[in-house]
Coordinates of C-alpha atoms in Angstrom, one line a residue:
Chain H
M1 CA 47.6 138.9 80.3
G2 CA 48.7 141.7 82.1
T3 CA 51.4 143.7 82.3
M4 CA 54.3 142.0 84.5
L5 CA 57.2 144.1 84.2
K6 CA 57.1 148.0 83.9
I7 CA 59.9 150.1 83.8
N8 CA 59.1 153.8 84.2
D9 CA 61.4 156.6 82.7
I10 CA 64.3 155.0 84.5
N11 CA 68.0 156.8 84.8
V12 CA 71.0 154.7 85.7
F13 CA 74.1 156.3 86.1
Y14 CA 77.5 154.8 86.4
G15 CA 79.4 157.1 88.6
A16 CA 79.2 160.1 86.3
I17 CA 78.4 158.3 83.1
H18 CA 74.5 158.3 82.4
A19 CA 74.6 155.0 81.1
I20 CA 70.3 155.0 80.7
K21 CA 68.6 157.8 79.7
G22 CA 65.2 157.6 81.0
A23 CA 63.9 154.2 79.4
S24 CA 60.5 152.7 79.8
L25 CA 59.6 149.4 78.5
E26 CA 57.2 146.6 79.6
V27 CA 56.8 143.1 79.7
N28 CA 53.4 141.1 79.9
E29 CA 52.7 137.8 81.3
G30 CA 53.8 134.9 79.2
E31 CA 55.8 136.9 76.5
I32 CA 59.2 136.9 75.6
V33 CA 61.0 140.1 75.0
T34 CA 63.9 140.8 73.4
L35 CA 65.6 144.0 73.9
I36 CA 68.3 144.6 71.0
G37 CA 71.2 147.1 70.7
A38 CA 74.9 147.7 69.5
N39 CA 77.3 147.1 72.2
G40 CA 77.4 149.3 75.2
A41 CA 74.3 150.6 74.3
G42 CA 72.9 150.1 78.1
K43 CA 71.1 146.4 77.3
S44 CA 72.4 144.8 80.8
T45 CA 72.6 147.9 82.6
I46 CA 68.6 148.0 82.0
L47 CA 68.9 144.2 83.3
R48 CA 71.3 144.7 86.0
T49 CA 68.7 147.4 87.4
I50 CA 65.7 145.4 87.0
S51 CA 68.0 142.9 89.4
G52 CA 68.5 145.4 92.1
L53 CA 72.2 145.3 91.3
L54 CA 72.4 148.9 90.4
K55 CA 70.2 151.4 91.7
P56 CA 68.0 153.7 89.0
K57 CA 67.8 157.5 89.5
G58 CA 64.3 158.1 89.5
G59 CA 61.7 156.5 87.7
S60 CA 59.8 153.3 88.8
I61 CA 59.9 149.8 88.1
Q62 CA 57.2 148.0 89.0
F63 CA 56.8 143.6 89.1
E64 CA 53.7 142.5 89.4
G65 CA 52.3 145.9 90.8
K66 CA 55.1 146.0 93.3
D67 CA 57.8 148.9 93.4
I68 CA 61.2 147.1 93.1
A69 CA 63.4 149.5 92.0
G70 CA 66.2 150.2 94.3
M71 CA 64.6 146.9 96.6
P72 CA 68.4 144.8 97.2
A73 CA 69.2 142.1 94.5
H74 CA 69.0 139.0 97.2
E75 CA 65.0 140.4 97.7
I76 CA 64.7 141.2 94.1
V77 CA 64.8 137.1 94.0
K78 CA 62.3 137.0 95.9
C79 CA 59.7 138.3 94.6
G80 CA 60.0 135.6 91.2
I81 CA 62.7 137.6 89.0
S82 CA 66.2 135.3 88.1
Q83 CA 69.0 136.3 86.2
V84 CA 71.3 134.5 83.8
P85 CA 74.3 137.6 83.9
E86 CA 76.3 137.8 80.8
G87 CA 79.1 135.8 80.5
R88 CA 77.3 133.0 82.8
R89 CA 79.1 133.5 85.9
I90 CA 78.9 130.1 86.7
F91 CA 80.3 128.8 90.3
A92 CA 83.4 127.3 88.5
E93 CA 85.4 126.3 91.6
M94 CA 81.9 124.7 92.8
T95 CA 80.3 121.3 91.4
V96 CA 77.0 121.4 88.9
L97 CA 75.2 120.4 91.9
E98 CA 75.8 123.2 94.0
N99 CA 75.4 125.5 91.4
L100 CA 72.0 124.2 90.9
E101 CA 71.4 124.0 94.7
L102 CA 72.5 127.8 95.1
G103 CA 69.8 128.4 92.0
A104 CA 67.4 127.6 94.9
F105 CA 69.1 129.2 98.3
T106 CA 65.6 131.4 98.5
R107 CA 63.5 128.1 98.9
K108 CA 62.5 126.1 101.9
D109 CA 60.2 123.5 99.7
K110 CA 62.8 121.0 99.7
D111 CA 59.9 118.5 98.3
G112 CA 59.3 121.6 95.3
V113 CA 63.2 122.2 95.0
K114 CA 63.8 118.4 94.5
D115 CA 60.7 118.6 91.7
D116 CA 62.2 121.3 89.9
M117 CA 66.0 119.6 90.1
E118 CA 64.4 116.9 88.2
M119 CA 63.0 119.6 85.6
V120 CA 66.6 121.4 85.1
F121 CA 68.0 117.6 84.2
N122 CA 64.8 117.0 82.0
R123 CA 65.1 119.9 80.2
F124 CA 69.4 119.6 80.2
P125 CA 70.6 116.1 80.4
R126 CA 73.8 116.8 80.0
L127 CA 74.0 118.2 83.3
K128 CA 72.0 115.3 85.2
E129 CA 75.2 113.3 82.9
R130 CA 78.1 116.2 85.0
I131 CA 76.2 116.2 88.3
S132 CA 79.1 115.9 90.6
Q133 CA 81.7 117.8 88.1
L134 CA 83.2 120.8 88.7
A135 CA 81.1 123.6 87.0
G136 CA 84.1 125.4 85.6
T137 CA 85.0 121.9 83.7
L138 CA 82.3 122.2 81.7
S139 CA 82.2 123.2 77.8
G140 CA 81.2 126.7 77.0
G141 CA 77.9 125.3 75.7
E142 CA 76.9 123.4 79.4
Q143 CA 77.9 126.4 81.2
Q144 CA 75.4 128.3 79.4
M145 CA 73.0 125.6 80.5
L146 CA 74.0 125.4 83.8
A147 CA 73.5 128.8 84.3
M148 CA 70.1 128.6 82.7
G149 CA 69.1 125.8 85.2
R150 CA 70.8 127.5 88.1
A151 CA 68.3 130.7 87.6
L152 CA 65.1 128.7 86.8
M153 CA 65.5 126.9 90.0
S154 CA 64.1 129.6 92.0
R155 CA 61.0 129.0 90.0
P156 CA 60.9 132.2 88.6
R157 CA 57.6 134.0 86.9
L158 CA 60.0 136.6 84.9
L159 CA 63.5 135.4 83.4
L160 CA 66.1 137.4 82.7
L161 CA 68.4 136.4 80.3
D162 CA 72.0 138.5 79.2
E163 CA 73.2 137.6 75.8
P164 CA 72.8 133.3 76.3
S165 CA 74.5 133.4 72.5
M166 CA 77.9 134.7 73.5
G167 CA 81.0 132.5 72.5
L168 CA 78.5 129.9 71.5
A169 CA 78.6 128.0 68.3
P170 CA 75.9 128.5 65.6
L171 CA 74.3 125.2 66.2
L172 CA 74.7 125.6 70.0
I173 CA 73.1 128.9 70.1
R174 CA 69.9 127.5 67.7
E175 CA 69.7 124.9 70.5
I176 CA 69.8 127.4 73.5
F177 CA 66.6 129.5 71.6
A178 CA 64.9 126.5 71.2
I179 CA 65.2 125.9 74.7
I180 CA 64.2 129.5 75.7
Q181 CA 61.2 129.1 73.7
D182 CA 60.3 126.0 75.6
I183 CA 60.5 127.4 79.0
N184 CA 58.5 130.4 77.9
K185 CA 55.7 127.8 76.5
A186 CA 56.3 125.6 80.0
G187 CA 54.9 129.3 81.6
T188 CA 58.0 131.6 82.4
T189 CA 57.7 135.2 81.1
V190 CA 61.3 135.8 79.7
L191 CA 63.2 139.3 78.9
L192 CA 66.2 138.5 76.3
V193 CA 68.8 140.9 75.8
E194 CA 70.9 139.6 72.7
Q195 CA 73.3 141.3 70.5
N196 CA 72.5 138.8 68.0
A197 CA 69.3 140.5 67.1
N198 CA 68.2 138.1 64.6
M199 CA 67.9 135.0 66.2
A200 CA 66.3 137.2 69.3
L201 CA 63.7 138.7 67.1
S202 CA 63.2 135.0 65.4
I203 CA 61.8 133.6 68.7
A204 CA 60.3 136.8 70.3
H205 CA 56.9 138.2 70.7
R206 CA 58.2 142.0 71.2
A207 CA 61.3 143.8 70.3
Y208 CA 63.1 147.1 72.3
V209 CA 65.6 148.8 70.9
L210 CA 68.4 150.6 72.5
E211 CA 70.7 153.0 71.4
T212 CA 73.6 154.9 74.0
G213 CA 70.9 155.0 76.8
R214 CA 67.6 155.3 75.0
I215 CA 65.0 153.3 73.6
T216 CA 64.6 154.3 69.8
L217 CA 61.9 151.8 68.5
S218 CA 59.6 149.2 70.1
G219 CA 57.3 147.0 68.4
D220 CA 55.9 143.2 67.2
A221 CA 59.2 141.3 66.9
R222 CA 57.9 140.5 63.2
E223 CA 57.4 143.9 62.4
L224 CA 61.2 145.2 63.5
A225 CA 62.6 142.5 61.6
A226 CA 61.0 143.2 58.5
S227 CA 62.0 146.9 59.2
E228 CA 64.3 148.7 57.0
D229 CA 65.5 150.6 59.9
V230 CA 66.1 147.6 61.9
R231 CA 67.5 145.3 59.1
K232 CA 70.6 148.3 58.4
A233 CA 71.9 149.1 61.9
Y234 CA 71.5 145.3 63.5
L235 CA 70.9 142.4 61.2
G236 CA 73.5 143.3 58.8
G237 CA 71.7 144.5 55.7
Chain G
M1 CA 121.1 109.4 115.4
E2 CA 121.1 112.7 117.8
F3 CA 121.0 115.1 114.9
S4 CA 117.0 113.1 113.6
H5 CA 115.9 112.9 117.0
Q6 CA 116.5 116.6 117.3
F7 CA 114.7 117.2 114.1
V8 CA 111.6 115.2 114.8
Q9 CA 111.7 117.0 118.3
Q10 CA 111.4 120.5 116.9
L11 CA 109.0 118.9 113.9
I12 CA 106.3 118.7 117.1
N13 CA 107.2 122.2 118.6
G14 CA 107.0 123.3 115.2
V15 CA 103.5 121.4 114.2
S16 CA 102.1 123.4 117.6
L17 CA 103.2 126.4 116.5
G18 CA 102.0 126.4 113.4
S19 CA 98.5 125.5 114.5
I20 CA 98.2 128.7 115.7
Y21 CA 99.9 130.4 113.0
A22 CA 96.9 128.4 111.0
L23 CA 94.0 128.9 113.3
I24 CA 95.1 133.1 112.5
A25 CA 95.5 132.8 108.9
L26 CA 92.4 130.9 108.3
G27 CA 90.4 134.2 109.4
Y28 CA 92.8 136.3 107.4
T29 CA 92.0 133.9 104.2
M30 CA 88.4 134.1 104.6
I31 CA 88.3 137.7 105.0
Y32 CA 90.4 138.5 102.1
G33 CA 88.2 135.8 100.3
I34 CA 84.8 137.2 100.5
I35 CA 85.7 141.3 100.4
K36 CA 89.4 141.3 99.2
L37 CA 90.5 142.9 102.4
I38 CA 93.7 142.4 104.3
N39 CA 92.7 142.5 108.0
F40 CA 95.5 144.0 109.5
A41 CA 93.5 144.1 112.7
H42 CA 93.5 140.3 112.8
G43 CA 96.1 139.9 114.6
D44 CA 94.4 142.4 117.5
I45 CA 91.0 140.7 117.4
Y46 CA 93.5 137.2 118.5
M47 CA 95.1 139.4 121.6
V48 CA 91.6 140.4 122.6
G49 CA 90.2 136.7 122.2
A50 CA 93.6 135.9 125.0
Y51 CA 92.4 138.5 127.1
I52 CA 88.7 137.5 127.1
G53 CA 90.0 134.0 127.4
F54 CA 92.3 135.0 130.3
F55 CA 89.6 137.3 132.1
A56 CA 86.9 133.8 132.2
V57 CA 89.8 132.1 133.9
T58 CA 91.2 134.0 136.5
R59 CA 87.5 136.0 137.1
A60 CA 85.2 133.4 136.1
G61 CA 87.1 130.9 137.5
L62 CA 86.3 128.7 134.4
S63 CA 88.4 126.1 133.2
I64 CA 90.0 125.8 129.4
V65 CA 87.3 124.8 127.5
P66 CA 84.8 127.0 128.5
A67 CA 86.9 129.7 128.6
L68 CA 87.5 129.4 125.1
L69 CA 83.7 128.5 124.0
I70 CA 83.0 132.2 125.6
S71 CA 86.3 133.8 124.2
M72 CA 85.4 133.0 120.7
V73 CA 81.6 134.0 120.7
V74 CA 82.4 136.9 122.5
T75 CA 85.1 137.8 119.9
G76 CA 83.2 136.4 117.1
L77 CA 80.4 139.2 117.7
L78 CA 83.3 141.8 118.4
G79 CA 84.4 140.5 115.1
M80 CA 81.1 141.5 113.6
L81 CA 81.1 144.9 115.1
V82 CA 84.0 145.8 113.9
E83 CA 82.9 144.9 110.4
R84 CA 79.4 146.7 110.9
L85 CA 81.1 149.9 112.0
A86 CA 84.3 150.2 110.3
Y87 CA 84.2 148.2 107.1
K88 CA 80.5 148.1 105.9
P89 CA 80.2 151.8 105.3
L90 CA 83.5 151.5 103.0
R91 CA 81.8 148.4 100.7
H92 CA 81.7 151.0 97.6
A93 CA 85.1 152.4 99.0
P94 CA 88.5 152.2 97.0
R95 CA 90.9 149.0 98.7
I96 CA 92.9 151.4 100.0
S97 CA 90.7 153.5 102.0
V98 CA 89.7 150.0 103.7
L99 CA 93.3 149.0 104.0
I100 CA 94.3 152.4 105.8
T101 CA 90.8 151.9 108.0
A102 CA 91.8 147.9 108.9
I103 CA 95.5 149.3 110.2
G104 CA 93.2 152.4 112.3
V105 CA 91.1 149.6 113.6
S106 CA 93.9 148.1 114.7
F107 CA 95.4 150.8 116.8
F108 CA 92.3 151.3 118.0
L109 CA 92.0 148.0 119.4
E110 CA 95.6 148.2 120.8
Y111 CA 95.1 151.1 122.8
A112 CA 91.9 151.1 123.8
T113 CA 92.6 147.4 125.4
M114 CA 96.1 149.0 126.9
Y115 CA 93.3 151.6 128.5
F116 CA 91.2 149.0 130.0
V117 CA 93.9 146.5 130.8
T118 CA 97.0 148.2 131.0
P119 CA 100.3 147.5 129.3
T120 CA 101.7 145.2 131.6
P121 CA 101.5 141.7 130.9
R122 CA 99.4 139.5 132.5
T123 CA 100.6 135.6 133.4
F124 CA 97.8 133.7 132.2
P125 CA 97.2 131.3 135.1
E126 CA 97.7 127.1 134.5
V127 CA 94.7 125.7 133.4
M128 CA 96.3 122.0 132.7
P129 CA 98.2 120.0 135.1
S130 CA 102.1 120.0 133.6
I131 CA 102.1 116.9 132.0
A132 CA 104.3 115.5 129.2
F133 CA 104.0 112.4 127.3
N134 CA 107.0 111.0 126.2
V135 CA 106.0 108.9 122.6
G136 CA 108.7 106.7 121.7
P137 CA 112.4 108.9 122.8
F138 CA 110.2 111.9 121.2
I139 CA 108.7 114.4 124.1
I140 CA 104.8 116.3 123.2
N141 CA 103.7 118.4 126.4
G142 CA 99.8 118.8 128.0
Q143 CA 100.3 122.2 126.3
Q144 CA 101.1 121.1 122.4
M145 CA 98.7 118.4 122.5
L146 CA 95.9 120.8 123.9
I147 CA 96.8 123.0 120.8
M148 CA 96.6 120.5 118.2
G149 CA 93.7 118.5 119.2
I150 CA 91.6 122.0 119.3
T151 CA 93.0 122.5 116.3
L152 CA 92.5 120.0 114.9
V153 CA 88.5 120.1 116.3
L154 CA 87.9 123.6 115.0
M155 CA 89.4 122.6 111.5
L156 CA 86.8 120.0 111.5
V157 CA 84.3 121.9 112.9
L158 CA 84.9 124.9 110.0
T159 CA 85.4 122.5 107.1
Y160 CA 82.1 120.9 107.8
I161 CA 80.1 125.0 108.1
V162 CA 82.0 125.3 104.4
Q163 CA 81.4 122.3 102.3
K164 CA 78.0 120.8 104.4
T165 CA 75.4 123.8 105.2
K166 CA 73.7 126.7 103.5
L167 CA 75.5 129.2 105.0
G168 CA 79.0 127.6 104.1
K169 CA 77.5 127.5 100.3
A170 CA 76.5 130.8 100.3
M171 CA 79.8 131.7 102.1
R172 CA 81.6 129.9 99.3
A173 CA 79.5 131.4 96.1
A174 CA 80.5 134.6 97.6
S175 CA 83.7 134.5 97.8
F176 CA 84.0 133.4 94.2
D177 CA 81.5 135.9 92.8
V178 CA 79.5 138.5 95.1
E179 CA 77.7 140.2 92.9
T180 CA 76.1 136.4 91.3
A181 CA 75.2 135.4 94.6
Q182 CA 73.3 138.1 95.0
L183 CA 71.3 137.4 92.1
M184 CA 71.0 134.1 93.5
G185 CA 68.9 135.2 96.4
I186 CA 72.2 135.2 98.6
N187 CA 72.3 138.4 100.9
A188 CA 76.2 139.2 100.8
D189 CA 76.1 141.4 104.0
R190 CA 75.2 138.7 106.0
V191 CA 77.8 136.6 104.7
I192 CA 79.8 138.8 105.2
S193 CA 79.3 139.5 108.5
F194 CA 79.0 135.6 109.3
T195 CA 82.7 135.5 107.8
F196 CA 84.2 137.8 110.3
C197 CA 82.4 135.9 113.2
I198 CA 84.0 133.2 112.1
G199 CA 87.1 134.4 111.4
S200 CA 87.5 136.6 114.8
A201 CA 86.4 133.5 116.7
L202 CA 88.8 131.0 115.3
A203 CA 91.9 134.0 116.5
A204 CA 89.8 133.9 120.0
A205 CA 90.8 130.5 120.4
A206 CA 94.3 130.8 119.1
G207 CA 94.9 133.9 121.3
V208 CA 93.5 131.9 124.3
L209 CA 95.9 129.0 123.0
V210 CA 99.1 130.9 123.3
G211 CA 98.2 131.9 126.6
V212 CA 98.1 129.0 127.7
Y213 CA 101.2 127.8 125.7
Y214 CA 103.6 130.4 126.9
N215 CA 101.7 131.9 130.0
S216 CA 102.1 135.5 129.1
I217 CA 99.6 137.9 127.3
D218 CA 99.6 142.0 126.4
P219 CA 98.0 144.5 124.6
L220 CA 100.4 144.3 121.3
M221 CA 100.9 140.5 121.6
G222 CA 98.5 140.4 118.5
I223 CA 100.9 142.2 115.9
M224 CA 104.2 139.8 115.4
P225 CA 101.7 136.6 114.9
G226 CA 99.4 138.9 112.8
L227 CA 101.9 139.1 110.7
K228 CA 103.5 136.1 110.5
A229 CA 99.8 134.6 109.9
F230 CA 99.6 137.1 107.2
V231 CA 102.9 135.0 105.3
A232 CA 101.0 131.9 106.3
A233 CA 98.2 133.1 104.5
V234 CA 100.1 134.2 101.6
L235 CA 102.0 131.2 101.6
G236 CA 99.5 128.7 101.1
G237 CA 97.5 131.4 98.5
I238 CA 95.4 134.0 99.9
G239 CA 91.8 133.5 100.2
I240 CA 92.5 129.8 100.0
L241 CA 91.8 127.5 103.4
P242 CA 93.1 124.8 102.7
G243 CA 96.1 126.9 102.1
A244 CA 96.1 129.1 105.1
V245 CA 96.4 125.7 107.1
A246 CA 99.3 124.2 105.2
G247 CA 101.2 127.5 105.2
G248 CA 100.5 128.2 108.7
I249 CA 102.2 124.8 109.7
I250 CA 104.7 125.4 107.0
L251 CA 105.6 128.4 108.6
G252 CA 105.7 127.1 112.1
V253 CA 107.7 123.8 111.4
I254 CA 110.1 126.3 109.5
E255 CA 110.7 128.9 112.8
A256 CA 111.0 125.6 115.0
L257 CA 113.9 124.0 112.6
V258 CA 115.7 127.6 112.4
S259 CA 115.2 128.4 115.8
G260 CA 116.5 124.2 116.9
F261 CA 119.4 124.5 114.5
I262 CA 120.5 128.1 113.5
S263 CA 119.6 130.5 116.2
S264 CA 116.1 131.9 117.6
T265 CA 117.3 135.0 116.6
F266 CA 116.7 134.2 112.7
R267 CA 113.5 132.6 113.4
D268 CA 111.3 136.1 112.2
A269 CA 113.7 136.8 110.1
A270 CA 112.8 133.1 108.1
A271 CA 109.1 134.1 108.3
F272 CA 109.7 137.1 106.1
A273 CA 112.3 135.9 104.1
I274 CA 109.5 133.2 103.1
L275 CA 107.0 136.0 102.1
I276 CA 110.0 137.6 100.1
L277 CA 110.6 134.5 98.3
V278 CA 106.8 133.8 97.6
L279 CA 106.2 136.7 96.2
L280 CA 108.6 136.7 94.0
F281 CA 107.9 133.3 92.7
K282 CA 104.7 132.3 93.3
P283 CA 102.7 135.3 94.2
S284 CA 99.5 133.1 94.0
G285 CA 101.1 131.1 96.8
L286 CA 101.5 126.7 96.8
F287 CA 97.8 126.2 96.4
G288 CA 97.1 128.9 94.4
K289 CA 95.9 128.5 90.8
N290 CA 96.0 130.5 87.4
T291 CA 92.8 131.7 87.0
R292 CA 91.4 131.4 83.4
E293 CA 87.9 132.0 82.0
K294 CA 85.9 130.2 79.2
V295 CA 84.1 132.4 77.4

């Protein structure tokens, strides 16, 4: 199991605001790694930087040995990284099918796309029932499933998930997290950003804790879940 | 009988004038949809299209359809060039900077055209025999048929591109949410460039058709139709394609009715009164929807 993603000492700015201050992290092939931290710590900023929506100042981001820092976002998708953005960001005025087709935008292998569409429908049968419905008419949970299915359609080797539990009922959150584990077992490496640290630590192999732009703790997810500091700060005691 | 007869006749005139507004409004609304810019140079793109059509007919001796196609291609490329040189460098600038740049581009196109072709109005040659069809008691002339026919064909082609092709889907995705579109692997710059190309080509078609209809073109001819098409786009709901078409046709019909039944001097006032009314009572336009987000 080699290192798939290696972020080394990146700094990210929003105008004059120094959002990420020299963060480094690694994701190994086959892992679920979670990045937890309070609101505004910079978790989404890190994912957006990996995806190429933001450009880091200094530092490096290597994916499968290739330097991807500063590459345009649409090129990074082609490298094998796909993101489920915060708030799902589905294309509400397009159908479920069109949303999934857009997920496969970079692909030319029609048969493979067809197979993956079946795979997504097997994983999320409710999407198949709603295939020609406008995505904006789906419930919150279904929209999350659509956003995940859409991201899988590019056949990513690394899946970035930003707050998949946001706004969902506890039962649905458990369902979504079980699906994330399934996706990982089927061979996709996962980097998961969550405010729901309890859930995230329960399915992750390793974890990083981000505080105001700096990584303050890292290690085995189970050990972090048991540590006094993390329990106090993020797990509600 | 006399009243209803004149009413229907004005309706025919209005729909053909409205088709022109619709073609220009489509470009406005597509460009707004994707980069949230009111491209005030769009009326001048339409004017350049009319001139290219004019020279294709007079210098190259082409008939109307090839002249129209050449004008659309060349003007489409011009639209891409304008975007690349004037708007792309301002992608992350405040919207007001881009808006002011658009006004600058507008003046540039108007006065550069004057420099090259002189400000004197040109008479568009007769490209088709002046025929008129009698449909019952009503008269539709050949130019009106041409305008409505070509507008219909172009709208069908546009609908096909936007709804069915991969690039059309990318356009819709990018105009809904540029950032997420990029996460799908869509090259936003390319989609924006393509949108300018299509919008400009449609405006060029409108320019050539107006040349045929009114016989006269000049370098400032784009100002008023540009503003009117902007009104049409707002009336239909800016950013919404069927809205631009409906807004254009409604505007054309209202103008024709006002000219026919009140006075043609009130025509322009009617168009801008509509803009004021829409902005007061339904700023999102006829086809506009209230956006709401699910969490």
